[in-house]
mmCIF file of C-alpha atoms and ligand atoms in Angstrom:
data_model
loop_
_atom_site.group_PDB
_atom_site.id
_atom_site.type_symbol
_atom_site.label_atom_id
_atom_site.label_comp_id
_atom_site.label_asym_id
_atom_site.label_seq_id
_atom_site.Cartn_x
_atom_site.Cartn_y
_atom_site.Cartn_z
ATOM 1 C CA UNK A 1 0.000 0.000 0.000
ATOM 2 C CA UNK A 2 1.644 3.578 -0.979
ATOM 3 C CA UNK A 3 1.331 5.882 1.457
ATOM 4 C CA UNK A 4 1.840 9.857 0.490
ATOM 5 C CA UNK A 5 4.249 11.051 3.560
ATOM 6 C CA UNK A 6 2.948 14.201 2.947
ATOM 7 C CA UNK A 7 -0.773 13.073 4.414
ATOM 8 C CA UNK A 8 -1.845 13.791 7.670
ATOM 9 C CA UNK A 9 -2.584 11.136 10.394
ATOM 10 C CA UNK A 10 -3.521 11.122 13.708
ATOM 11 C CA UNK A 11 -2.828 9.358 17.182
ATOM 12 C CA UNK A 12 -6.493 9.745 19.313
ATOM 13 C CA UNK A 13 -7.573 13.947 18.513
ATOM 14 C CA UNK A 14 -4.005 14.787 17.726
ATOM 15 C CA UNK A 15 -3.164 15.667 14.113
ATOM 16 C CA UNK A 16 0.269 15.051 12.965
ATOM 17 C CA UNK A 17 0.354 16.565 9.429
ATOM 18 C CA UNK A 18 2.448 14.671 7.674
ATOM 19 C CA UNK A 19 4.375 10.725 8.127
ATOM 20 C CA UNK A 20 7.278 11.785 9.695
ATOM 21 C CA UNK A 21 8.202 12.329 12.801
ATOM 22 C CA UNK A 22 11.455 13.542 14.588
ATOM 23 C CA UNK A 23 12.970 10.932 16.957
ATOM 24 C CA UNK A 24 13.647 12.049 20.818
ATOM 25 C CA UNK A 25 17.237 11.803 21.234
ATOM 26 C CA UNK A 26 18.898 12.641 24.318
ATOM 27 C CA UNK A 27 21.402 15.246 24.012
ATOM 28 C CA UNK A 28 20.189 16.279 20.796
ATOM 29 C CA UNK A 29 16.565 17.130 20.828
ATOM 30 C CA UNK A 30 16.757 20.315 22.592
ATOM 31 C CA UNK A 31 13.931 23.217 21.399
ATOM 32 C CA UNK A 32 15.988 24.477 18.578
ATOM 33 C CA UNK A 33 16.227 20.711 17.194
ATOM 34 C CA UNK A 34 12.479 20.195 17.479
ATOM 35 C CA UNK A 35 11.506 23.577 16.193
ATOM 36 C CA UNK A 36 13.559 22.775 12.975
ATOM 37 C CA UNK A 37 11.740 19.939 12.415
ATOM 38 C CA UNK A 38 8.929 21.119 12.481
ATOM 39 C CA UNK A 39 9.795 23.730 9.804
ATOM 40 C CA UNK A 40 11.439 21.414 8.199
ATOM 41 C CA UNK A 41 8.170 18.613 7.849
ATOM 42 C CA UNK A 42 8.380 16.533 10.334
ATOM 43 C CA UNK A 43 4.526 15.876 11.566
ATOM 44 C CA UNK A 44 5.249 15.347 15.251
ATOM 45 C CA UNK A 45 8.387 15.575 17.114
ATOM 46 C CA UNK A 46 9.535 14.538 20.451
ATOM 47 C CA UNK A 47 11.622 15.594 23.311
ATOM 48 C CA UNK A 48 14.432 13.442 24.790
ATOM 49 C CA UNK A 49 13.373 11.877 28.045
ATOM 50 C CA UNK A 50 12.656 13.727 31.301
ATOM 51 C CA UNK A 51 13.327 12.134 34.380
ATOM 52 C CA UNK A 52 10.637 11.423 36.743
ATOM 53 C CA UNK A 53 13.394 10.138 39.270
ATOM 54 C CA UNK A 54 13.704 14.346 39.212
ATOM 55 C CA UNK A 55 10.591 14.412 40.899
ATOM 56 C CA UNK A 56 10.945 11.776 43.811
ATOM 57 C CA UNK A 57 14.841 12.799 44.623
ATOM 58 C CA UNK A 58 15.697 16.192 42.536
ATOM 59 C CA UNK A 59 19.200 14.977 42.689
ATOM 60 C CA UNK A 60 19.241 13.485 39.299
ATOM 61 C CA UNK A 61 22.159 14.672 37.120
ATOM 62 C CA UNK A 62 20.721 16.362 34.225
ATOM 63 C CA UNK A 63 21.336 18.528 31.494
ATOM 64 C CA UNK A 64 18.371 21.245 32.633
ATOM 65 C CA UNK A 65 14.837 21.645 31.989
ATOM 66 C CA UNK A 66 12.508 21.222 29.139
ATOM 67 C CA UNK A 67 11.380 24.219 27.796
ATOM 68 C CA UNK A 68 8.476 24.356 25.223
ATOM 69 C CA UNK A 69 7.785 26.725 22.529
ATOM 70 C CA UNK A 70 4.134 27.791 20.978
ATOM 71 C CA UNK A 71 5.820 26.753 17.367
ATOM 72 C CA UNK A 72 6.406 23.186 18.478
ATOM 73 C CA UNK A 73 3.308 20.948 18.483
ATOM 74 C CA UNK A 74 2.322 18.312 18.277
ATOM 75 C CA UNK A 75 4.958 17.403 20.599
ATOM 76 C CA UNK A 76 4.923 14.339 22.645
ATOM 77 C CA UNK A 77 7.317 14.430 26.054
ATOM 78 C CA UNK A 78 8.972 11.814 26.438
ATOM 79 C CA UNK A 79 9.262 10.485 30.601
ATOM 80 C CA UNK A 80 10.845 6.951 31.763
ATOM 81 C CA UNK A 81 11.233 5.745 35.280
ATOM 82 C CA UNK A 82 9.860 2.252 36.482
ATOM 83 C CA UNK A 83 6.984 3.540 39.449
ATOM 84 C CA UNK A 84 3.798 4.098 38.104
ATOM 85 C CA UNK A 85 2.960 6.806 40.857
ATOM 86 C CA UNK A 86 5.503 8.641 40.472
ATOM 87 C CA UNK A 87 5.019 8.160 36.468
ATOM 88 C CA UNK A 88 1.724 9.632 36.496
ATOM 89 C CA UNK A 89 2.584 12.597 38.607
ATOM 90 C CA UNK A 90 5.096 12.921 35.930
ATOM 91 C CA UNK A 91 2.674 12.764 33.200
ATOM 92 C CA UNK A 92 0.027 15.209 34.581
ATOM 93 C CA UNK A 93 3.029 17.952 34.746
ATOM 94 C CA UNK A 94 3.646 17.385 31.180
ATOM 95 C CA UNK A 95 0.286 17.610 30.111
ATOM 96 C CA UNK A 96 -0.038 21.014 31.931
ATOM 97 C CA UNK A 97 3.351 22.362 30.405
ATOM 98 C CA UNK A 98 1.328 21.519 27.138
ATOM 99 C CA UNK A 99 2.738 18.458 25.479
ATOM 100 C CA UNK A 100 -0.174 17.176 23.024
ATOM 101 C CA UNK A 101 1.143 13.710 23.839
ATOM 102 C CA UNK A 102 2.775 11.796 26.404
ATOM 103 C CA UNK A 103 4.824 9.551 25.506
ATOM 104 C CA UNK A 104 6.224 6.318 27.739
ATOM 105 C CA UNK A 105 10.213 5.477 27.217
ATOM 106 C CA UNK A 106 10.416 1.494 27.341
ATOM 107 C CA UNK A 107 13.246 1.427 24.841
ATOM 108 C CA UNK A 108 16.508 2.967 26.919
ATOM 109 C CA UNK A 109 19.101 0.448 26.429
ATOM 110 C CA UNK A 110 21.658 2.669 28.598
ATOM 111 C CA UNK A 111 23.133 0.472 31.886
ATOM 112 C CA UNK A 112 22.178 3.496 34.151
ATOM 113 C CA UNK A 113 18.487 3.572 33.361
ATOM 114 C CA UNK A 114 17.850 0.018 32.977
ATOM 115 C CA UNK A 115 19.288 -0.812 36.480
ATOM 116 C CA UNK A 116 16.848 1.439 38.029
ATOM 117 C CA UNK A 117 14.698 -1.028 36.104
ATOM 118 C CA UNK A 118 13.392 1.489 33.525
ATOM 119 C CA UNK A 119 13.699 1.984 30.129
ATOM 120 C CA UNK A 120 14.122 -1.638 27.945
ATOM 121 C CA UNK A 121 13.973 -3.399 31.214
ATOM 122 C CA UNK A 122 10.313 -2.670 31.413
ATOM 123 C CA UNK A 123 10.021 -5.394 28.421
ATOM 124 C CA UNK A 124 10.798 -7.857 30.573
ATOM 125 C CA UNK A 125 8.416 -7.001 33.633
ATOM 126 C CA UNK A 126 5.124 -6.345 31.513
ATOM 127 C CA UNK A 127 2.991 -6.670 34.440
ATOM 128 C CA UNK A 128 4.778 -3.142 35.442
ATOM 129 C CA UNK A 129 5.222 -1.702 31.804
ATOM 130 C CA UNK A 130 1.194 -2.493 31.764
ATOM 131 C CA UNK A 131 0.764 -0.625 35.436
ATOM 132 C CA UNK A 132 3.100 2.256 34.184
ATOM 133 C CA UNK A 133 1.065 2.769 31.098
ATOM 134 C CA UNK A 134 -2.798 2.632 33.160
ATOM 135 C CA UNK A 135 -1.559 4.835 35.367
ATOM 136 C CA UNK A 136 -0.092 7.224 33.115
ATOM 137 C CA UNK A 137 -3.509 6.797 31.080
ATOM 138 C CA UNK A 138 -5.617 7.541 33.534
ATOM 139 C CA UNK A 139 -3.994 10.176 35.174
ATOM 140 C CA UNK A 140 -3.706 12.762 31.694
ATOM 141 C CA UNK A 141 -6.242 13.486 29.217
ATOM 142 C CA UNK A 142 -4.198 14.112 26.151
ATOM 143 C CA UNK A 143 -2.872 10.534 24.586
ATOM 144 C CA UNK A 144 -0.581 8.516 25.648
ATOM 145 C CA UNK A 145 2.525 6.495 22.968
ATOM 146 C CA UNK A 146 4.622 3.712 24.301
ATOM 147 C CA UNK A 147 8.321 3.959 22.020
ATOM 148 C CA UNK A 148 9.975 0.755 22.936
ATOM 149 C CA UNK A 149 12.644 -1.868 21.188
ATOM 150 C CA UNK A 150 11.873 -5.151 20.254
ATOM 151 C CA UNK A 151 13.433 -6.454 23.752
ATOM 152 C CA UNK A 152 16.349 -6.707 25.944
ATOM 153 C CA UNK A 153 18.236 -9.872 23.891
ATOM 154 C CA UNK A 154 19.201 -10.381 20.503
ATOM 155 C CA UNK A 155 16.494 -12.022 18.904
ATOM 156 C CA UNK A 156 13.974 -11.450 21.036
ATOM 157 C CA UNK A 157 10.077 -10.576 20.236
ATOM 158 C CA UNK A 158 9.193 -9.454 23.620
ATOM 159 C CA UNK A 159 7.666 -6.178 21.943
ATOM 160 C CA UNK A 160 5.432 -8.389 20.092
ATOM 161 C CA UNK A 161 3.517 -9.911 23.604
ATOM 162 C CA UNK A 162 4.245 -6.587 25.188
ATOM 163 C CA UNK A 163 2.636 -4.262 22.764
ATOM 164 C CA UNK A 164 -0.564 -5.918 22.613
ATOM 165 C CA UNK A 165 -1.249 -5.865 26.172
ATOM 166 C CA UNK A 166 0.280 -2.072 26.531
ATOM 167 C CA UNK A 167 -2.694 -0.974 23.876
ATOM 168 C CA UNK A 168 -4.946 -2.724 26.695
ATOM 169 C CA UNK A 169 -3.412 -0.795 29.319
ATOM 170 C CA UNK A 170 -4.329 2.597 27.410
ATOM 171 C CA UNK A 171 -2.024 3.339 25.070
ATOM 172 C CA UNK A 172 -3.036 5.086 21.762
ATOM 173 C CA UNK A 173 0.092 4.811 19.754
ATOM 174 C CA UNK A 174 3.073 2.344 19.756
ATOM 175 C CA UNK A 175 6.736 3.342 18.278
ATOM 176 C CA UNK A 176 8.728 0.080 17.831
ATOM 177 C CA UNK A 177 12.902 0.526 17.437
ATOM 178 C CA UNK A 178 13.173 -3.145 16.888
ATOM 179 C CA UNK A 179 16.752 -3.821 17.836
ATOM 180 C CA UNK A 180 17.933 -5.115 20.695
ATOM 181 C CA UNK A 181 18.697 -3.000 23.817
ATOM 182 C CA UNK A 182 21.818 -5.257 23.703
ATOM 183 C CA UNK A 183 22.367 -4.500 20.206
ATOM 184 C CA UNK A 184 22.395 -0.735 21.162
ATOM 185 C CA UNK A 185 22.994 1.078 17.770
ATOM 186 C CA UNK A 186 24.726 -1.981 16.101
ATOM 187 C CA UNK A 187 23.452 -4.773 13.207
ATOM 188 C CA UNK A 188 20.516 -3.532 11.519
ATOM 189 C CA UNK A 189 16.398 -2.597 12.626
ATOM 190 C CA UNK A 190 14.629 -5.674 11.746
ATOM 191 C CA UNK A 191 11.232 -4.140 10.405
ATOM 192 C CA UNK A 192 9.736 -7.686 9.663
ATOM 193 C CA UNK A 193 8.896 -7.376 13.340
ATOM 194 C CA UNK A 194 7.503 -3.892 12.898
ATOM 195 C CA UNK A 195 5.131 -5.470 10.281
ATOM 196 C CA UNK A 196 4.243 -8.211 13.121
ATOM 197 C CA UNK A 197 3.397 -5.386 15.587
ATOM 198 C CA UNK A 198 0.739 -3.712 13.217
ATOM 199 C CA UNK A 199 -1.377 -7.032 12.440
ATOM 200 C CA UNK A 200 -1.415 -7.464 16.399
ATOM 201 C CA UNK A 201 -2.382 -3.951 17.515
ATOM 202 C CA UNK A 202 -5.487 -1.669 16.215
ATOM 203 C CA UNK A 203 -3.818 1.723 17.069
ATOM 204 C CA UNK A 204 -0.778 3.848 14.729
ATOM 205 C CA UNK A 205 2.645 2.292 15.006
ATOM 206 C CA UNK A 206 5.356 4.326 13.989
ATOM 207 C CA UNK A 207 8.789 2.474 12.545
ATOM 208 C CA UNK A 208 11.793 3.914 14.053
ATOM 209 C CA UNK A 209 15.486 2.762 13.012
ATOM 210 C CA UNK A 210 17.560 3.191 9.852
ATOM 211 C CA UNK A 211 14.815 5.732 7.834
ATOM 212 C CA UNK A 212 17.406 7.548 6.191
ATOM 213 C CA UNK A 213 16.101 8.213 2.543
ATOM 214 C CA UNK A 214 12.648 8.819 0.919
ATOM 215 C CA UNK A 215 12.856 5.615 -0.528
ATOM 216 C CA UNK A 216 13.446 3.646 2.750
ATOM 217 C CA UNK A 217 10.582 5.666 3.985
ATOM 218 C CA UNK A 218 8.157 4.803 1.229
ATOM 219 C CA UNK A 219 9.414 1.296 1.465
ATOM 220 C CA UNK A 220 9.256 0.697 5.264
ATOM 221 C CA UNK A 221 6.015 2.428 5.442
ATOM 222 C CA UNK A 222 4.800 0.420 2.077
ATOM 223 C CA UNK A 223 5.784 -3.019 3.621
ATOM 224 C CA UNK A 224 5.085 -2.743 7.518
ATOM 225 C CA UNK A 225 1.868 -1.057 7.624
ATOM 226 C CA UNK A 226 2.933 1.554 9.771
ATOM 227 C CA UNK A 227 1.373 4.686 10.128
ATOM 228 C CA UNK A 228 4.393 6.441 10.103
ATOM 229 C CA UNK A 229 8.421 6.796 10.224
ATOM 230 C CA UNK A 230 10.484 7.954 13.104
ATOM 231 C CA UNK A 231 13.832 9.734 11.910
ATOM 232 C CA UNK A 232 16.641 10.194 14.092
ATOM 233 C CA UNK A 233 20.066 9.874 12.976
ATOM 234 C CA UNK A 234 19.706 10.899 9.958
ATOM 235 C CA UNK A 235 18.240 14.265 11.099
ATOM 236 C CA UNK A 236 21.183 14.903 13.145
ATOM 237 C CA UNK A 237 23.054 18.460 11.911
ATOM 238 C CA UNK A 238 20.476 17.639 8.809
ATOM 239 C CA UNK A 239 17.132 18.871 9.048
ATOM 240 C CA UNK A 240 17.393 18.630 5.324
ATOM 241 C CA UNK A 241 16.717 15.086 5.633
ATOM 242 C CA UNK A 242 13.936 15.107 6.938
ATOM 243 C CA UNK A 243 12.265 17.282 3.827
ATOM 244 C CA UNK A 244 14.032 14.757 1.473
ATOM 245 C CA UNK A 245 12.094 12.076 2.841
ATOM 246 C CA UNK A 246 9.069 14.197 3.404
ATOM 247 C CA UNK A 247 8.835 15.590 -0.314
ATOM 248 C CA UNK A 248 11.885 14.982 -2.262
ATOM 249 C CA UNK A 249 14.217 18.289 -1.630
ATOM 250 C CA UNK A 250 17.319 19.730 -2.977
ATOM 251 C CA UNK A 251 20.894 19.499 -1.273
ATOM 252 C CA UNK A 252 21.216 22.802 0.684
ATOM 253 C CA UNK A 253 23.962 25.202 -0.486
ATOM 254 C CA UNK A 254 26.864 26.232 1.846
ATOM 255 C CA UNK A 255 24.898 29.651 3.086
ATOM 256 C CA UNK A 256 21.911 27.656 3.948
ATOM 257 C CA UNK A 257 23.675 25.179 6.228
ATOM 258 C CA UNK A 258 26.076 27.795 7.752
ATOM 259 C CA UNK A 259 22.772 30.018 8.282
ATOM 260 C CA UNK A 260 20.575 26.912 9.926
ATOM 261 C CA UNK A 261 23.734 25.744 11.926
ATOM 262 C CA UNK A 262 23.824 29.519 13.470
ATOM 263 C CA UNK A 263 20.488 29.419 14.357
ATOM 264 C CA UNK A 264 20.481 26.561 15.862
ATOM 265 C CA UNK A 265 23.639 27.649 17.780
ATOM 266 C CA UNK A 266 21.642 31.025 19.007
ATOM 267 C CA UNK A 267 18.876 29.135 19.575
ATOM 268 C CA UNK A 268 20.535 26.487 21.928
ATOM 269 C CA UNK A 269 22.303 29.416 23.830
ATOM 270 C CA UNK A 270 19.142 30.836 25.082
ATOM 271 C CA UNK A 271 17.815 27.650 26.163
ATOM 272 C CA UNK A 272 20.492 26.356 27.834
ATOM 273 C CA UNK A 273 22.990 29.131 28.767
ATOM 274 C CA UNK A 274 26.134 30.075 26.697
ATOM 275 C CA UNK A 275 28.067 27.807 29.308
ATOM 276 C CA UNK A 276 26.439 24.770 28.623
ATOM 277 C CA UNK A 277 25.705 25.233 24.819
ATOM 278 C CA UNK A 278 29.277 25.992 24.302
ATOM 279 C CA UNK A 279 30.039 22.409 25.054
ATOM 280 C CA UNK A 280 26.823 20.455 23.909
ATOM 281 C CA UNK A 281 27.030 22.624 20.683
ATOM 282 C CA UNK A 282 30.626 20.868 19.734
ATOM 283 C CA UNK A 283 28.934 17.382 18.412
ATOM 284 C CA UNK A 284 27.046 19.661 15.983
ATOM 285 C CA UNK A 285 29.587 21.091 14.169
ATOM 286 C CA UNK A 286 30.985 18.310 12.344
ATOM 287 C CA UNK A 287 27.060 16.792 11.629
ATOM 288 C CA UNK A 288 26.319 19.755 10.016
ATOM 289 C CA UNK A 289 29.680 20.314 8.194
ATOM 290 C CA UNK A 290 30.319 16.998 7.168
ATOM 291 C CA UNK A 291 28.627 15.195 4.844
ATOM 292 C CA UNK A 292 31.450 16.611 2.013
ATOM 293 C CA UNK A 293 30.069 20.465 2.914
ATOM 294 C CA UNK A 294 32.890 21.651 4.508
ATOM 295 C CA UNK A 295 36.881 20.681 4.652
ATOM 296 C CA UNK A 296 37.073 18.144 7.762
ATOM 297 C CA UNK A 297 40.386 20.268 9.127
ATOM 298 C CA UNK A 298 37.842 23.445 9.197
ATOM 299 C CA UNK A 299 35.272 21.564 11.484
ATOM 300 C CA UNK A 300 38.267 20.138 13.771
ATOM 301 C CA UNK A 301 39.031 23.847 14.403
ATOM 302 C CA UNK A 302 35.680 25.156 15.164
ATOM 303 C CA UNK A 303 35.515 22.750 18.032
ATOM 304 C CA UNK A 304 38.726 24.128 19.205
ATOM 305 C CA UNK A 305 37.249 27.461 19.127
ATOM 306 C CA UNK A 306 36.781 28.869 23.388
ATOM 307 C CA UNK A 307 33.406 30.265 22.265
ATOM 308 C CA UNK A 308 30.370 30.465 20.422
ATOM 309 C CA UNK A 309 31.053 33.884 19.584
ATOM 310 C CA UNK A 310 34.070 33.214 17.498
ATOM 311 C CA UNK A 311 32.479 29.690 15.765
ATOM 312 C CA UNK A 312 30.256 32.463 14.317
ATOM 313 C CA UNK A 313 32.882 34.431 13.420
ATOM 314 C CA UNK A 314 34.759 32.080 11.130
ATOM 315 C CA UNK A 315 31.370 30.470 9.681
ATOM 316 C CA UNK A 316 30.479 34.117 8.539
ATOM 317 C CA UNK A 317 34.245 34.134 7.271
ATOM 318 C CA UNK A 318 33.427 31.110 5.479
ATOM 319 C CA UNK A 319 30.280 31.288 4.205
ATOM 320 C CA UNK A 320 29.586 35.573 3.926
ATOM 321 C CA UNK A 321 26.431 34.699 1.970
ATOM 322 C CA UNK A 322 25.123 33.176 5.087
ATOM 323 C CA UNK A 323 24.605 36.725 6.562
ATOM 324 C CA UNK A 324 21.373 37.479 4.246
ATOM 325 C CA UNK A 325 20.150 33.661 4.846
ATOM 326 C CA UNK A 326 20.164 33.936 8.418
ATOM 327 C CA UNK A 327 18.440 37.090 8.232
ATOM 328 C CA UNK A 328 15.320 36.076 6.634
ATOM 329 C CA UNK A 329 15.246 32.801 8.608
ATOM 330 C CA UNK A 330 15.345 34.990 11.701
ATOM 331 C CA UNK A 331 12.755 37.555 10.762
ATOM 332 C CA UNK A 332 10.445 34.794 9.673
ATOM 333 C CA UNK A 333 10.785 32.774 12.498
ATOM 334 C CA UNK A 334 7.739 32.656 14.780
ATOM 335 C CA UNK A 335 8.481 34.386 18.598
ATOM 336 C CA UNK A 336 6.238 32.035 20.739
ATOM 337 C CA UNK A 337 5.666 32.219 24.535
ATOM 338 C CA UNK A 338 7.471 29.596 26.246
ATOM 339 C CA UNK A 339 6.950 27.123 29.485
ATOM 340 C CA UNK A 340 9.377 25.502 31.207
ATOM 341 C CA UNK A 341 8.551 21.869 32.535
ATOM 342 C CA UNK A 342 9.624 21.289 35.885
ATOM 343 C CA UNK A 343 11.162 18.078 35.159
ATOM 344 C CA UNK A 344 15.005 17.352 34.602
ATOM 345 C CA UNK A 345 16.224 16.034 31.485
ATOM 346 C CA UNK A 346 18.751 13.188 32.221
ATOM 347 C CA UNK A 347 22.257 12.952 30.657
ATOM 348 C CA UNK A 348 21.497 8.953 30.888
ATOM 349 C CA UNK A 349 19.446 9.211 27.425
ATOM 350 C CA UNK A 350 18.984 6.816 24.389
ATOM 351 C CA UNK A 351 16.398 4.089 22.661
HETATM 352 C C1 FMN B 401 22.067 10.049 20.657
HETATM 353 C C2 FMN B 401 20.767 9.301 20.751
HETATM 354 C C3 FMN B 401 19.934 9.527 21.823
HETATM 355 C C4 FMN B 401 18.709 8.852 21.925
HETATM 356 N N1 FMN B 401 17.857 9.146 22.954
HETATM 357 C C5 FMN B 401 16.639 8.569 23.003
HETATM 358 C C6 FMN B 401 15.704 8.937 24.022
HETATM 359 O O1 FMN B 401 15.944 9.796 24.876
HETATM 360 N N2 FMN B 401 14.504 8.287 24.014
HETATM 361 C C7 FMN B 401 14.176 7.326 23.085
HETATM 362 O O2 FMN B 401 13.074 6.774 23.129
HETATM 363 N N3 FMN B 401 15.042 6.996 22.104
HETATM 364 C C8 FMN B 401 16.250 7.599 22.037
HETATM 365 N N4 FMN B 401 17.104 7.281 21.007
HETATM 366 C C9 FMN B 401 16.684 6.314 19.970
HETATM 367 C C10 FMN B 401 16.086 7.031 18.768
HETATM 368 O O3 FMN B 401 14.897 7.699 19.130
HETATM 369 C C11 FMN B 401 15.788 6.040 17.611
HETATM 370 O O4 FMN B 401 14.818 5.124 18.020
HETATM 371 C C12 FMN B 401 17.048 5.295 17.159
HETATM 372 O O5 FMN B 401 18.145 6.177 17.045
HETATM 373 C C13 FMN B 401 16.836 4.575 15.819
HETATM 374 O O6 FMN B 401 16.485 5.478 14.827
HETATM 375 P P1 FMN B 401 17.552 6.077 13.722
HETATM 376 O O7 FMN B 401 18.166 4.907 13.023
HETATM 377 O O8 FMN B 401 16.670 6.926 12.835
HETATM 378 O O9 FMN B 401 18.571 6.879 14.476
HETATM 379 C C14 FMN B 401 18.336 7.924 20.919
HETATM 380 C C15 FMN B 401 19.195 7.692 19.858
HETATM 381 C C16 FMN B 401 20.396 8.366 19.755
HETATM 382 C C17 FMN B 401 21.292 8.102 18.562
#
C-alpha cells in the first residue's frame, strides 16, 4: 500500500500533518532541534526523556529543563522511570506544560536507566510496563505512545507480547525501534517485526530505526503497515533530511547550512545558557559540516574554538552569503511564549 508522507494522520484527537516524525534523542533534541523539524516537515516531534526520578529525589544529574515553545506541536514528552505513581505525577506535569502527547520510554538500552529497572527493562516485567502505562492513562487526558525496542536480547520478540497488552493498558500509539537493547545502535532494525506489531495492535505504530532516505521511507512504510516513520540519525546536523524524505528536496547550499547551523547555535544558547551550549554545541559542528560540505580540518578547528562567539565568526568568514540567509530565517521565524517543565532532562538518554 503507498502511502503519500505528505498526508496527515492522527494518534487519538491529535493531528500530525504529515508521516514523519522527529525521533527524541537525548542530548540532541533540545527546542531548537524540534523547532527545525517542524519547519522542516516533520509531523510530530519529540523531546528526549525527562526524568521522573527528578521528581521523587531532585538529585538526578541532568542537562536542565525542558522548555516548550508555541511553534512546536504536536509534541509528545517523552518520561521513563519504572513507578507508576511517580510516572503519572510525571505525566500530569507534562500535560499542563502543554505536550499534546505523552509519551512512555520502554526502549533505553543505557546500563544506568535500565538498572533502576526502567527503560528496555520494562520489556521484561510487563505486568509493570502495563501498570506504568494505566496509570499514566488515567492520570492525563491528552494521549498517551509507548516507544519501545523489540526487547532486551538479541532475537527477542518481547515487543510483540508486550505491545498488545500495553494498547490494553491505554495506550493510543506504539513506536517500535526493533533492535535489541543489547544491540544498542549496532546490526541492523529488523522491520519484519515492525510489520508483526501492526497485524497485532489496532492503534498507529510508527517504525523507528535506519529511515534515512525517501525511498526507505516509502518502502518501510509500504511493507510494515505503519502509520508512520520515526527519523533520528539521519536528522542529526540535517534537518534537510527530513524534507528529502518528506517531499523529495534539494541538497542545501553552503549559506543555507552555515545560516541553519547559526540558528540553531543562538537558539541552543538561550535555552540552555552560553556555558552549557558551548560544550553540547561541539557534536554539531561536524554533523552539520560533514557530509562533504565543509573541509574536515575546518570543522576540527571550530571545536577548538573557546566560544560560540568566534564559531560564528569564522562560519560568517566562510560562508559571507550566510549573513542574508540567516536574516530572513530569523525575521520569519515565529516568537512564541514559552513554558518551562519542571522536570530534569537526564544525561542517561537513548532508545
Ligand atoms: C544520541 C541518541 C539519543 C537517543 N535518545 C533517546 C531517548 O531519549 N529516548 C528514546 O526513546 N530513544 C532515544 N534514542 C533512539 C532514537 O529515538 C531512535 O529510536 C534510534 O536512534 C533509531 O532510529 P535512527 O536509526 O533513525 O537513528 C536515541 C538515539 C540516539 C542516537
Amino acid at each position: 500500500m503507498h502511502i503519500d508522507l505528505e498526508s496527515p494522520w492522527n494518534i487519538g484527537p491529535v493531528v500530525a500533518p504529515t508521516r514523519v516524525v522527529l525521533a527524541p534523542m537525548a542530548g540532541v533534541s533540545v527546542q531548537a532541534f524540534r523547532r527545525q523539524g517542524r519547519r522542516f516537515g516533520a509531523g510530530l516531534v519529540c523531546s528526549e526523556m525527562v526524568s521522573c526520578a527528578g521528581l521523587s529525589h531532585g538529585n538526578e544529574r541532568t542537562l536542565g529543563y525542558l522548555k516548550i515553545a508555541s511553534d512546536e506541536h504536536p509534541l509528545a514528552v517523552q518520561i521513563f522511570g519504572s513507578d507508576p505513581v511517580v510516572m503519572a505525577d510525571a505525566a500530569r506535569m507534562v500535560e499542563a506544560a502543554g505536550a499534546d502527547l505523552v509519551d512512555v520510554n520502554f526502549g533505553c538500552p543505557v546500563r544506568k536507566v535500565t538498572k533502576t529497572g526502567a527503560g528496555a527493562t520494562l520489556l521484561d516485567d510487563p505486568d509493570r510496563a502495563c501498570r506504568i502505562v494505566e496509570g499514566v492513562v488515567n492520570s492525563v487526558s491528552v494521549p498517551v505512545s509507548v516507544k519501545m525496542r523489540r526487547g532486551l536480547e538479541n532475537g527477542s520478540r518481547a515487543a510483540l507480547s508486550v505491545g498488545p497488552r500495553l494498547v490494553e493498558a491505554g495506550a493510543s500509539s506504539l513506536t517500535l525501534h526493533p533492535r535489541s537493547a543489547r544491540q544498542m545502535y549496532t546490526g541492523t532494525a529488523d522491520h519484519s517485526l515492525t510489520a508483526e506489531l501492526v497485524e497485532l495492535v489496532d492503534v498507529p505504530v510508527i517504525a523507528s530505526g535506519d529511515i534515512t532516505s525517501r525511498a526507505r521511507a516509502q518502502a518501510v512504510l509500504a511493507t510494515t503497515g505503519a502509520a508512520a516513520v520515526m527519523v533520528g540519525r539521519a536528522a542529526q546536523g540535517n534537518p534537510w533530511a527530513i524534507s528529502a524524505i518528506v517531499r523529495e528536496a534539494a541538497e542545501p547550499t553552503r549559506e543555507e547550512v552555515v545560516a541553519e547551523l547559526i540558528l540553531f547555535m543562538r537558539e541552543t544558547a538561550r535555552e540552555l545558557g552560553f556555558r552549557r551550549a558551548t560544550g553540547f554545541l561541539k557534536k554539531f559542528y561536524g554533523w552539520y559540516l560533514g557530509r562533504g560540505r565543509f573541509p574536515k580540518p575546518f570543522k576540527q578547528e571550530l571545536v577548538r574554538l573557546g566560544s560560540i562567539a568566534e564559531v560564528e565568526q569564522r562560519l560568517f568568514a566562510a560562508a559571507p552569503g550566510a549573513r542574508d540567509v540567516l536574516a530572513v530565517l530569523e525575521e520569519t521565524l515565529p516568537q512564541g511564549d514559552e513554558t518551562t517543565l519542571d522536570l530534569p532532562i537526564s544525561v542517561y538518554g537513548g532508545g
